[in-house]
Amino acid sequence: MTTWVLRTDEPGDGPRLAVEDAIDVAGLPTTAGCRAVAERAEPAAADAPAVASARAQGARIAGKTNLNELCMAADGVNPWSGSPVNPLRHGRGSGGRKAL
């Protein structure tokens, strides 16, 4: 289970790619999981190089995923937008620690 900030589900046959909300995706705001940033966030004018490269290889953006506020820690806890989950280890946070 992925904690989505925004789902896009672009059409196409390529692999679906979830992009963390600290990386620009053209046309979508980048908030870094922070309310103050989100209140002023404008849609990105262009894809970050990693996203552009993935698209060039046929990837389609499925959406933006949640993260720790301002990428400040590895525990994944975010009281504003919700804490991301670890899809591979139930009961563990996205950083691998036991969920709070």
PDB file of C-alpha atoms in Angstrom:
ATOM      1  CA  MET A   1       0.000   0.000   0.000  1.00  0.00           C
ATOM      2  CA  THR A   2       1.477   3.321  -1.040  1.00  0.00           C
ATOM      3  CA  THR A   3       0.601   6.556   0.721  1.00  0.00           C
ATOM      4  CA  TRP A   4      -0.340   8.770  -2.209  1.00  0.00           C
ATOM      5  CA  VAL A   5      -0.232  12.543  -2.091  1.00  0.00           C
ATOM      6  CA  LEU A   6      -1.597  12.798  -5.627  1.00  0.00           C
ATOM      7  CA  ARG A   7      -2.598  10.095  -8.138  1.00  0.00           C
ATOM      8  CA  THR A   8      -2.206  10.696 -11.866  1.00  0.00           C
ATOM      9  CA  ASP A   9      -2.432   7.255 -13.475  1.00  0.00           C
ATOM     10  CA  GLU A  10      -1.057   8.397 -16.819  1.00  0.00           C
ATOM     11  CA  PRO A  11      -2.229   6.231 -19.719  1.00  0.00           C
ATOM     12  CA  GLY A  12       0.178   3.997 -21.576  1.00  0.00           C
ATOM     13  CA  ASP A  13       1.788   0.599 -21.548  1.00  0.00           C
ATOM     14  CA  GLY A  14       5.075   1.438 -19.818  1.00  0.00           C
ATOM     15  CA  PRO A  15       5.885   0.647 -16.213  1.00  0.00           C
ATOM     16  CA  ARG A  16       4.159   2.771 -13.604  1.00  0.00           C
ATOM     17  CA  LEU A  17       6.449   4.991 -11.528  1.00  0.00           C
ATOM     18  CA  ALA A  18       5.612   6.543  -8.166  1.00  0.00           C
ATOM     19  CA  VAL A  19       7.593   9.740  -7.535  1.00  0.00           C
ATOM     20  CA  GLU A  20       8.328  10.994  -4.035  1.00  0.00           C
ATOM     21  CA  ASP A  21       6.879  14.451  -3.390  1.00  0.00           C
ATOM     22  CA  ALA A  22      10.349  16.015  -3.107  1.00  0.00           C
ATOM     23  CA  ILE A  23      10.970  15.495  -6.841  1.00  0.00           C
ATOM     24  CA  ASP A  24       9.465  17.733  -9.538  1.00  0.00           C
ATOM     25  CA  VAL A  25       6.930  16.315 -11.981  1.00  0.00           C
ATOM     26  CA  ALA A  26       5.855  18.759 -14.692  1.00  0.00           C
ATOM     27  CA  GLY A  27       2.425  20.209 -13.997  1.00  0.00           C
ATOM     28  CA  LEU A  28       2.262  19.004 -10.382  1.00  0.00           C
ATOM     29  CA  PRO A  29       3.176  20.899  -7.210  1.00  0.00           C
ATOM     30  CA  THR A  30       6.095  19.683  -5.095  1.00  0.00           C
ATOM     31  CA  THR A  31       5.420  20.091  -1.369  1.00  0.00           C
ATOM     32  CA  ALA A  32       8.070  17.946   0.376  1.00  0.00           C
ATOM     33  CA  GLY A  33       5.287  16.878   2.740  1.00  0.00           C
ATOM     34  CA  CYS A  34       5.097  20.342   4.308  1.00  0.00           C
ATOM     35  CA  ARG A  35       1.928  22.384   4.827  1.00  0.00           C
ATOM     36  CA  ALA A  36       3.753  25.756   4.557  1.00  0.00           C
ATOM     37  CA  VAL A  37       5.334  24.727   1.248  1.00  0.00           C
ATOM     38  CA  ALA A  38       2.049  23.271  -0.038  1.00  0.00           C
ATOM     39  CA  GLU A  39       0.204  26.541   0.594  1.00  0.00           C
ATOM     40  CA  ARG A  40       2.526  28.317  -1.862  1.00  0.00           C
ATOM     41  CA  ALA A  41       3.508  25.507  -4.218  1.00  0.00           C
ATOM     42  CA  GLU A  42       3.096  26.144  -7.926  1.00  0.00           C
ATOM     43  CA  PRO A  43       3.004  23.313 -10.467  1.00  0.00           C
ATOM     44  CA  ALA A  44       6.519  22.394 -11.603  1.00  0.00           C
ATOM     45  CA  ALA A  45       7.445  23.854 -14.979  1.00  0.00           C
ATOM     46  CA  ALA A  46       9.448  20.763 -15.953  1.00  0.00           C
ATOM     47  CA  ASP A  47      10.266  17.248 -14.828  1.00  0.00           C
ATOM     48  CA  ALA A  48      13.304  16.693 -12.627  1.00  0.00           C
ATOM     49  CA  PRO A  49      16.081  14.995 -14.648  1.00  0.00           C
ATOM     50  CA  ALA A  50      15.362  11.593 -13.060  1.00  0.00           C
ATOM     51  CA  VAL A  51      11.676  11.825 -14.015  1.00  0.00           C
ATOM     52  CA  ALA A  52      12.483  13.054 -17.531  1.00  0.00           C
ATOM     53  CA  SER A  53      14.884  10.144 -17.984  1.00  0.00           C
ATOM     54  CA  ALA A  54      12.313   7.637 -16.735  1.00  0.00           C
ATOM     55  CA  ARG A  55       9.668   9.031 -19.094  1.00  0.00           C
ATOM     56  CA  ALA A  56      12.157   8.846 -21.984  1.00  0.00           C
ATOM     57  CA  GLN A  57      12.495   5.134 -21.224  1.00  0.00           C
ATOM     58  CA  GLY A  58       8.708   4.692 -21.358  1.00  0.00           C
ATOM     59  CA  ALA A  59       7.712   5.046 -17.703  1.00  0.00           C
ATOM     60  CA  ARG A  60       4.377   6.612 -16.887  1.00  0.00           C
ATOM     61  CA  ILE A  61       3.917   8.584 -13.699  1.00  0.00           C
ATOM     62  CA  ALA A  62       1.362   6.981 -11.386  1.00  0.00           C
ATOM     63  CA  GLY A  63       1.443   9.843  -8.896  1.00  0.00           C
ATOM     64  CA  LYS A  64       3.383  11.424  -6.072  1.00  0.00           C
ATOM     65  CA  THR A  65       4.017   9.656  -2.790  1.00  0.00           C
ATOM     66  CA  ASN A  66       4.233  10.959   0.730  1.00  0.00           C
ATOM     67  CA  LEU A  67       7.441  11.389   2.716  1.00  0.00           C
ATOM     68  CA  ASN A  68       8.796  12.702   5.981  1.00  0.00           C
ATOM     69  CA  GLU A  69       8.225  16.455   6.219  1.00  0.00           C
ATOM     70  CA  LEU A  70      10.978  18.324   4.346  1.00  0.00           C
ATOM     71  CA  CYS A  71      12.955  15.054   4.060  1.00  0.00           C
ATOM     72  CA  MET A  72      14.287  15.744   7.549  1.00  0.00           C
ATOM     73  CA  ALA A  73      14.476  12.194   8.957  1.00  0.00           C
ATOM     74  CA  ALA A  74      14.485   8.548   7.941  1.00  0.00           C
ATOM     75  CA  ASP A  75      11.604   7.464  10.174  1.00  0.00           C
ATOM     76  CA  GLY A  76       8.901   8.492   7.687  1.00  0.00           C
ATOM     77  CA  VAL A  77       6.671  10.157  10.295  1.00  0.00           C
ATOM     78  CA  ASN A  78       4.621  13.059   8.920  1.00  0.00           C
ATOM     79  CA  PRO A  79       1.904  14.460  11.206  1.00  0.00           C
ATOM     80  CA  TRP A  80       0.564  16.855   8.548  1.00  0.00           C
ATOM     81  CA  SER A  81       0.072  14.685   5.478  1.00  0.00           C
ATOM     82  CA  GLY A  82       0.167  11.261   7.084  1.00  0.00           C
ATOM     83  CA  SER A  83       3.047   8.885   7.554  1.00  0.00           C
ATOM     84  CA  PRO A  84       4.061   6.783   4.557  1.00  0.00           C
ATOM     85  CA  VAL A  85       3.738   3.031   4.903  1.00  0.00           C
ATOM     86  CA  ASN A  86       6.175   0.290   4.007  1.00  0.00           C
ATOM     87  CA  PRO A  87       4.450  -1.900   1.385  1.00  0.00           C
ATOM     88  CA  LEU A  88       6.923  -4.753   1.911  1.00  0.00           C
ATOM     89  CA  ARG A  89       6.922  -4.929   5.711  1.00  0.00           C
ATOM     90  CA  HIS A  90       3.568  -4.452   7.441  1.00  0.00           C
ATOM     91  CA  GLY A  91       4.026  -2.653  10.760  1.00  0.00           C
ATOM     92  CA  ARG A  92       7.229  -0.967   9.632  1.00  0.00           C
ATOM     93  CA  GLY A  93       7.565   2.643   8.541  1.00  0.00           C
ATOM     94  CA  SER A  94       8.985   3.630   5.182  1.00  0.00           C
ATOM     95  CA  GLY A  95      12.453   4.005   6.740  1.00  0.00           C
ATOM     96  CA  GLY A  96      12.320   0.415   7.997  1.00  0.00           C
ATOM     97  CA  ARG A  97      11.743   1.198  11.661  1.00  0.00           C
ATOM     98  CA  LYS A  98       8.758  -0.089  13.607  1.00  0.00           C
ATOM     99  CA  ALA A  99       5.771   2.127  12.892  1.00  0.00           C
ATOM    100  CA  LEU A 100       4.797   4.493  15.698  1.00  0.00           C
TER     101      LEU A 100
END
